[in-house]
Coordinates of C-alpha atoms and ligand atoms in Angstrom, one line a residue:
M9 CA 0.0 0.0 0.0
S10 CA 1.2 3.5 -0.6
V11 CA 1.0 5.9 2.3
I12 CA 1.5 9.6 2.8
L13 CA 4.4 10.7 5.0
G14 CA 4.5 14.3 6.2
Q15 CA 2.5 16.3 3.6
E16 CA 3.9 14.4 0.7
Q17 CA 2.6 11.3 -1.1
V18 CA 5.1 8.5 -1.5
G19 CA 5.0 5.1 -3.0
A20 CA 4.0 3.8 -6.4
R21 CA 0.3 4.5 -7.2
S22 CA -0.9 4.4 -10.8
V23 CA -2.9 7.4 -12.0
E24 CA -6.0 5.2 -12.4
Q25 CA -5.7 4.1 -8.8
T26 CA -5.5 7.6 -7.6
L27 CA -8.2 9.0 -9.8
R28 CA -10.8 6.2 -9.5
N29 CA -14.2 6.8 -8.0
I30 CA -14.1 6.6 -4.2
G31 CA -17.6 7.8 -3.2
P32 CA -18.7 9.4 0.1
V33 CA -16.4 8.9 3.1
V34 CA -17.4 10.1 6.6
L35 CA -14.7 10.7 9.2
L36 CA -16.3 10.4 12.7
G37 CA -14.7 11.1 16.0
P38 CA -14.7 13.4 18.9
P39 CA -13.2 16.9 18.9
G40 CA -9.4 16.5 18.7
A41 CA -9.5 13.0 17.2
G42 CA -7.6 14.1 14.2
K43 CA -10.4 14.4 11.6
G44 CA -9.1 17.6 10.1
T45 CA -5.5 16.5 10.1
Q46 CA -6.4 13.2 8.4
S47 CA -8.9 14.7 6.0
K48 CA -6.2 16.9 4.5
R49 CA -3.9 13.9 4.0
I50 CA -6.6 11.7 2.5
T51 CA -7.7 14.5 0.2
Q52 CA -4.1 14.6 -1.2
H53 CA -4.0 10.9 -1.5
Y54 CA -7.3 10.4 -3.5
R55 CA -7.6 13.9 -5.0
I56 CA -11.1 14.3 -3.6
P57 CA -12.2 17.3 -1.6
Q58 CA -12.5 17.7 2.1
V59 CA -15.9 19.0 3.2
S60 CA -15.5 20.3 6.7
T61 CA -18.7 21.8 8.2
G62 CA -16.6 23.4 11.0
D63 CA -14.3 25.1 8.4
L64 CA -17.2 26.2 6.3
L65 CA -19.0 27.7 9.3
R66 CA -15.9 29.4 10.6
E67 CA -15.4 30.9 7.2
H68 CA -18.9 32.4 7.4
V69 CA -18.1 33.8 10.8
K70 CA -14.8 35.3 9.5
Q71 CA -16.6 36.9 6.5
G72 CA -19.4 38.2 8.7
T73 CA -22.1 36.7 6.5
P74 CA -25.7 36.6 7.9
L75 CA -25.2 32.9 8.6
G76 CA -21.9 33.6 10.3
V77 CA -23.5 36.2 12.6
Q78 CA -26.3 33.7 13.4
V79 CA -23.9 30.9 14.4
R80 CA -20.9 32.7 15.9
D81 CA -22.0 32.5 19.5
L82 CA -23.2 28.9 19.3
I83 CA -19.8 27.8 18.0
A84 CA -18.0 29.8 20.6
R85 CA -20.1 28.0 23.3
G86 CA -19.3 24.6 21.8
E87 CA -22.9 23.9 20.9
L88 CA -24.1 22.4 17.6
V89 CA -25.6 24.6 14.9
S90 CA -29.1 23.7 13.8
D91 CA -29.5 20.7 11.5
H92 CA -31.2 22.6 8.6
L93 CA -28.5 25.3 8.4
V94 CA -25.7 22.7 8.3
C95 CA -27.5 20.4 5.8
D96 CA -28.1 23.4 3.5
I97 CA -24.4 24.3 3.3
V98 CA -23.5 20.6 2.8
A99 CA -26.0 20.2 -0.1
W100 CA -24.6 23.2 -1.7
R101 CA -21.0 22.0 -1.4
L102 CA -21.6 18.4 -2.5
R103 CA -23.2 19.6 -5.8
E104 CA -19.9 21.2 -6.8
T105 CA -18.2 19.5 -9.7
D106 CA -15.1 18.5 -7.8
A107 CA -17.2 16.2 -5.5
Q108 CA -18.3 13.9 -8.3
R109 CA -15.7 11.2 -7.7
G110 CA -16.2 11.3 -4.0
F111 CA -15.5 13.5 -0.9
I112 CA -14.4 13.3 2.7
L113 CA -17.0 14.6 5.1
D114 CA -15.3 16.0 8.2
G115 CA -17.6 16.9 11.1
F116 CA -20.8 15.9 9.3
P117 CA -23.2 14.2 10.0
R118 CA -23.1 15.1 13.6
T119 CA -26.7 14.2 14.7
A120 CA -29.0 11.3 13.8
K121 CA -31.2 13.8 11.9
Q122 CA -28.2 14.9 9.8
A123 CA -27.3 11.2 9.1
V124 CA -30.9 10.5 7.8
W125 CA -30.8 13.6 5.7
L126 CA -27.4 12.7 4.2
D127 CA -28.6 9.2 3.3
S128 CA -31.6 10.6 1.5
F129 CA -29.6 13.3 -0.2
L130 CA -27.0 10.8 -1.5
K131 CA -29.6 8.3 -2.7
F132 CA -31.5 11.1 -4.5
E133 CA -28.4 12.8 -6.0
F134 CA -26.2 9.8 -6.7
G135 CA -28.1 6.6 -6.1
D136 CA -28.9 5.9 -9.8
T137 CA -25.7 7.2 -11.3
G138 CA -23.8 3.9 -10.8
K139 CA -20.6 5.9 -10.3
W140 CA -19.7 4.5 -6.9
A141 CA -19.8 1.0 -5.4
A142 CA -22.3 2.2 -2.9
W143 CA -24.2 5.5 -2.3
L144 CA -24.1 4.9 1.5
P145 CA -20.9 6.4 2.9
I146 CA -17.8 4.5 4.2
V147 CA -17.8 5.6 7.8
V148 CA -14.5 5.6 9.6
C149 CA -14.6 6.2 13.3
I150 CA -11.3 7.5 14.8
K151 CA -11.0 6.4 18.5
V152 CA -8.8 8.4 20.9
D153 CA -8.3 8.2 24.6
Y154 CA -10.1 11.0 26.5
N155 CA -7.0 12.5 28.1
K156 CA -5.2 12.6 24.9
L157 CA -8.1 14.5 23.3
L158 CA -7.8 17.2 25.9
L159 CA -4.0 17.5 25.4
R160 CA -4.4 17.7 21.6
I161 CA -7.1 20.3 21.7
T162 CA -5.3 22.6 24.1
G163 CA -2.1 22.3 22.1
R164 CA -3.7 22.9 18.7
R165 CA -2.6 25.9 16.6
T166 CA -4.0 26.6 13.1
C167 CA -2.7 28.7 10.2
P168 CA -5.4 31.3 9.4
T169 CA -4.1 31.5 5.8
C170 CA -3.6 27.9 4.6
G171 CA -5.5 26.0 7.2
R172 CA -2.5 23.8 8.2
I173 CA -3.0 22.2 11.6
Y174 CA -0.1 22.1 14.2
N175 CA 0.2 21.0 17.8
V176 CA 2.6 22.5 20.2
H177 CA 3.2 19.1 21.8
S178 CA 3.2 16.6 18.9
Q179 CA 3.5 18.6 15.7
P180 CA 5.1 22.0 16.4
P181 CA 6.0 24.4 13.6
L182 CA 9.7 24.9 12.8
V183 CA 9.5 28.5 14.3
D184 CA 7.4 29.0 17.4
E185 CA 3.8 30.2 16.5
I186 CA 4.7 30.7 12.8
C187 CA 3.3 28.6 9.8
D188 CA 6.0 26.6 8.0
V189 CA 4.2 27.0 4.7
D190 CA 3.4 30.7 4.5
G191 CA 4.9 32.5 7.5
S192 CA 1.5 33.5 9.0
K193 CA 1.1 33.8 12.7
L194 CA -0.7 30.7 14.0
V195 CA -4.0 31.1 15.9
T196 CA -5.8 29.3 18.6
R197 CA -9.5 28.5 17.8
D198 CA -12.1 30.4 19.9
D199 CA -13.8 27.2 20.9
D200 CA -10.5 25.6 22.1
R201 CA -10.8 27.2 25.5
E202 CA -10.9 24.7 28.3
E203 CA -14.4 25.5 29.5
V204 CA -15.8 25.1 26.0
I205 CA -13.9 21.8 25.2
R206 CA -15.9 19.9 27.8
E207 CA -19.2 21.1 26.3
R208 CA -18.0 20.0 22.8
L209 CA -16.9 16.6 24.1
D210 CA -20.3 16.2 25.9
A211 CA -22.1 17.2 22.7
Y212 CA -20.2 14.5 20.9
E213 CA -21.3 11.9 23.5
R214 CA -24.9 13.0 23.4
Q215 CA -25.5 13.9 19.8
T216 CA -22.9 12.3 17.6
K217 CA -22.5 8.8 19.0
P218 CA -26.0 7.9 17.6
V219 CA -24.6 8.6 14.2
A220 CA -22.0 5.8 14.6
E221 CA -24.8 3.6 15.9
H222 CA -26.9 4.4 12.8
Y223 CA -24.1 3.4 10.4
G224 CA -23.1 0.5 12.5
R225 CA -26.6 -1.0 12.0
L226 CA -26.1 -0.6 8.3
G227 CA -22.7 -2.4 8.4
R228 CA -20.8 0.7 7.2
V229 CA -18.5 1.5 10.2
V230 CA -14.8 0.8 10.5
E231 CA -12.9 1.8 13.6
V232 CA -9.4 3.1 13.5
N233 CA -7.0 3.6 16.4
G234 CA -6.4 7.4 16.5
D235 CA -4.0 7.2 19.4
L236 CA -1.2 6.2 17.1
P237 CA 1.2 8.6 15.3
V238 CA -0.3 10.6 12.5
D239 CA 1.3 8.6 9.6
E240 CA 0.1 5.3 11.1
V241 CA -3.5 6.6 11.4
T242 CA -3.4 7.8 7.8
A243 CA -2.2 4.3 6.7
S244 CA -5.1 2.6 8.6
L245 CA -7.6 5.1 7.1
I246 CA -6.5 4.5 3.6
E247 CA -6.7 0.8 4.1
A248 CA -10.3 1.1 5.4
I249 CA -11.3 3.4 2.5
D250 CA -9.7 1.2 -0.1
Q251 CA -11.6 -1.8 1.2
G252 CA -14.9 0.1 1.5
A253 CA -14.6 1.6 -2.0
H254 CA -14.3 -1.8 -3.5
G255 CA -17.3 -3.3 -1.6
A256 CA -20.9 -2.7 -2.6
A257 CA -22.6 -3.4 0.7
G258 CA -25.5 -1.2 1.6
S259 CA -26.0 0.2 -1.9
S260 CA -29.6 -0.6 -2.4
Ligands
LIG4 P1 -15.4 21.2 14.0 O1 -14.6 22.1 13.3 O2 -16.0 20.0 13.2 O3 -14.6 20.6 15.3 P2 -14.6 19.2 16.1 O4 -15.4 18.1 15.6 O5 -14.8 19.7 17.5 O6 -13.2 18.7 15.8 P3 -11.9 19.4 15.9 O7 -11.7 20.3 14.7 O8 -11.8 20.1 17.2 O9 -10.9 18.2 15.9 P4 -10.3 17.3 14.8 O10 -10.9 15.9 15.0 O11 -10.5 17.8 13.4 O12 -8.8 17.2 15.2 P5 -7.5 17.9 14.5 O13 -7.2 17.2 13.2 O14 -7.7 19.4 14.4 O15 -16.7 21.9 14.7 C1 -16.6 23.1 15.4 C2 -17.9 23.6 15.8 O16 -18.7 23.9 14.6 C3 -18.9 22.6 16.5 O17 -18.6 22.7 17.9 C4 -20.2 23.2 16.1 O18 -20.6 24.3 16.9 C5 -20.1 23.6 14.7 N1 -20.3 22.4 13.7 C6 -19.4 21.9 12.9 N2 -20.0 20.9 12.2 C7 -21.3 20.8 12.6 C8 -22.4 20.0 12.3 N3 -22.3 19.0 11.4 N4 -23.6 20.2 12.9 C9 -23.8 21.2 13.8 N5 -22.7 22.0 14.2 C10 -21.5 21.8 13.6 O19 -6.4 17.5 15.6 C11 -6.4 18.1 16.9 C12 -5.0 18.3 17.4 O20 -4.3 17.1 17.5 C13 -4.1 19.1 16.4 O21 -3.3 20.0 17.1 C14 -3.3 18.0 15.6 O22 -2.0 18.5 15.2 C15 -3.2 16.9 16.7 N6 -3.1 15.6 16.2 C16 -4.0 15.0 15.3 N7 -3.7 13.7 15.1 C17 -2.7 13.4 16.0 C18 -2.0 12.2 16.3 N8 -2.3 11.1 15.6 N9 -1.1 12.2 17.2 C19 -0.8 13.4 17.9 N10 -1.4 14.6 17.6 C20 -2.4 14.6 16.7

C-alpha cells in the first residue's frame, strides 16, 4: 500500500488508482480525534475534496455573512448549529463538480437527523448514477483516549491563511507560532478554551454517538485507532477506505 508521509505522497500508485471513484467517506470522531489532520492527507491521496462543516461555518463567521452572525455565539459556546442550516451548506458544497468522484465529510453528519438527511440526499443525487460501489458512505470512526483529546485540543494551533494544523506538543512548527508554509502567525481557535472543550466533548457523546450507531446498524462503520502517530493513522484510514470503496454493501 502507498502511504502519505509528512505532507507528501510517496509510493507507487498508478494514475488510475489515484483517480478512481471513491464515493462518500465520513470521518467520525470526537473533537481533537484528528479528523481535520487526516482529511487533509486523504484529500491529497485520493484527489477528492475535504468537506468540513466546521471550516465552512468558521469561514462564514470570519466573513461576517448573515449565517456567520447567526452561528458565531453557538460555535464559541461549543454547541451544535441547527441541522437545517448545516444540511443546506453541505448540499450546496456536494453539488460542486469537484465532488463527483467522492468526498471526505469531516464533522458531518453530527446528529442522527443529519445522518438520515445525508442518506436521502446521497440516494437522490447519486443513487442511480452507478458511479460508486455504494451510495451509502464508508464511515471511519477515529477512536482516541479522552485525556489525549484534551491535550491535543489545548495544544492545537492553526494557520489562518492555509489552514494547516499544528500541535505545540506533537506537531510543532519549525519556528514558534509561525506557519512553516506561508509564515502567517498561528492562531488558537475560539472554541479551544478549556471550559468550551468539555461542552464539545459532551455534545459528541450525546448527539454524535448515535450517528456511529446508525451506520453501525447498516454495516458501514470501520474503527481506527487514532492514538497512534499521524502517519500510522493515515495508513489505517487509507486501508479502510480502499476496502470500502471496492465493496458494494448497503448500496440498495
Ligand atoms: P469542528 O470544526 O468540526 O470541530 P470538532 O469536531 O470539534 O473537531 P476538531 O476540529 O476540534 O478536531 P479534529 O478531529 O478535526 O482534530 P484535528 O485534526 O484538528 O466543529 C466546530 C464547531 O462547529 C462545533 O462545535 C459546532 O458548533 C459547529 N459544527 C461543525 N459541524 C457541525 C455539524 N455538522 N452540525 C452542527 N454544528 C456543527 O487535531 C487536533 C490536534 O491534535 C491538532 O493539534 C493536531 O495536530 C493533533 N493531532 C492530530 N492527530 C494526531 C495524532 N495522531 N497524534 C498526535 N497529535 C495529533
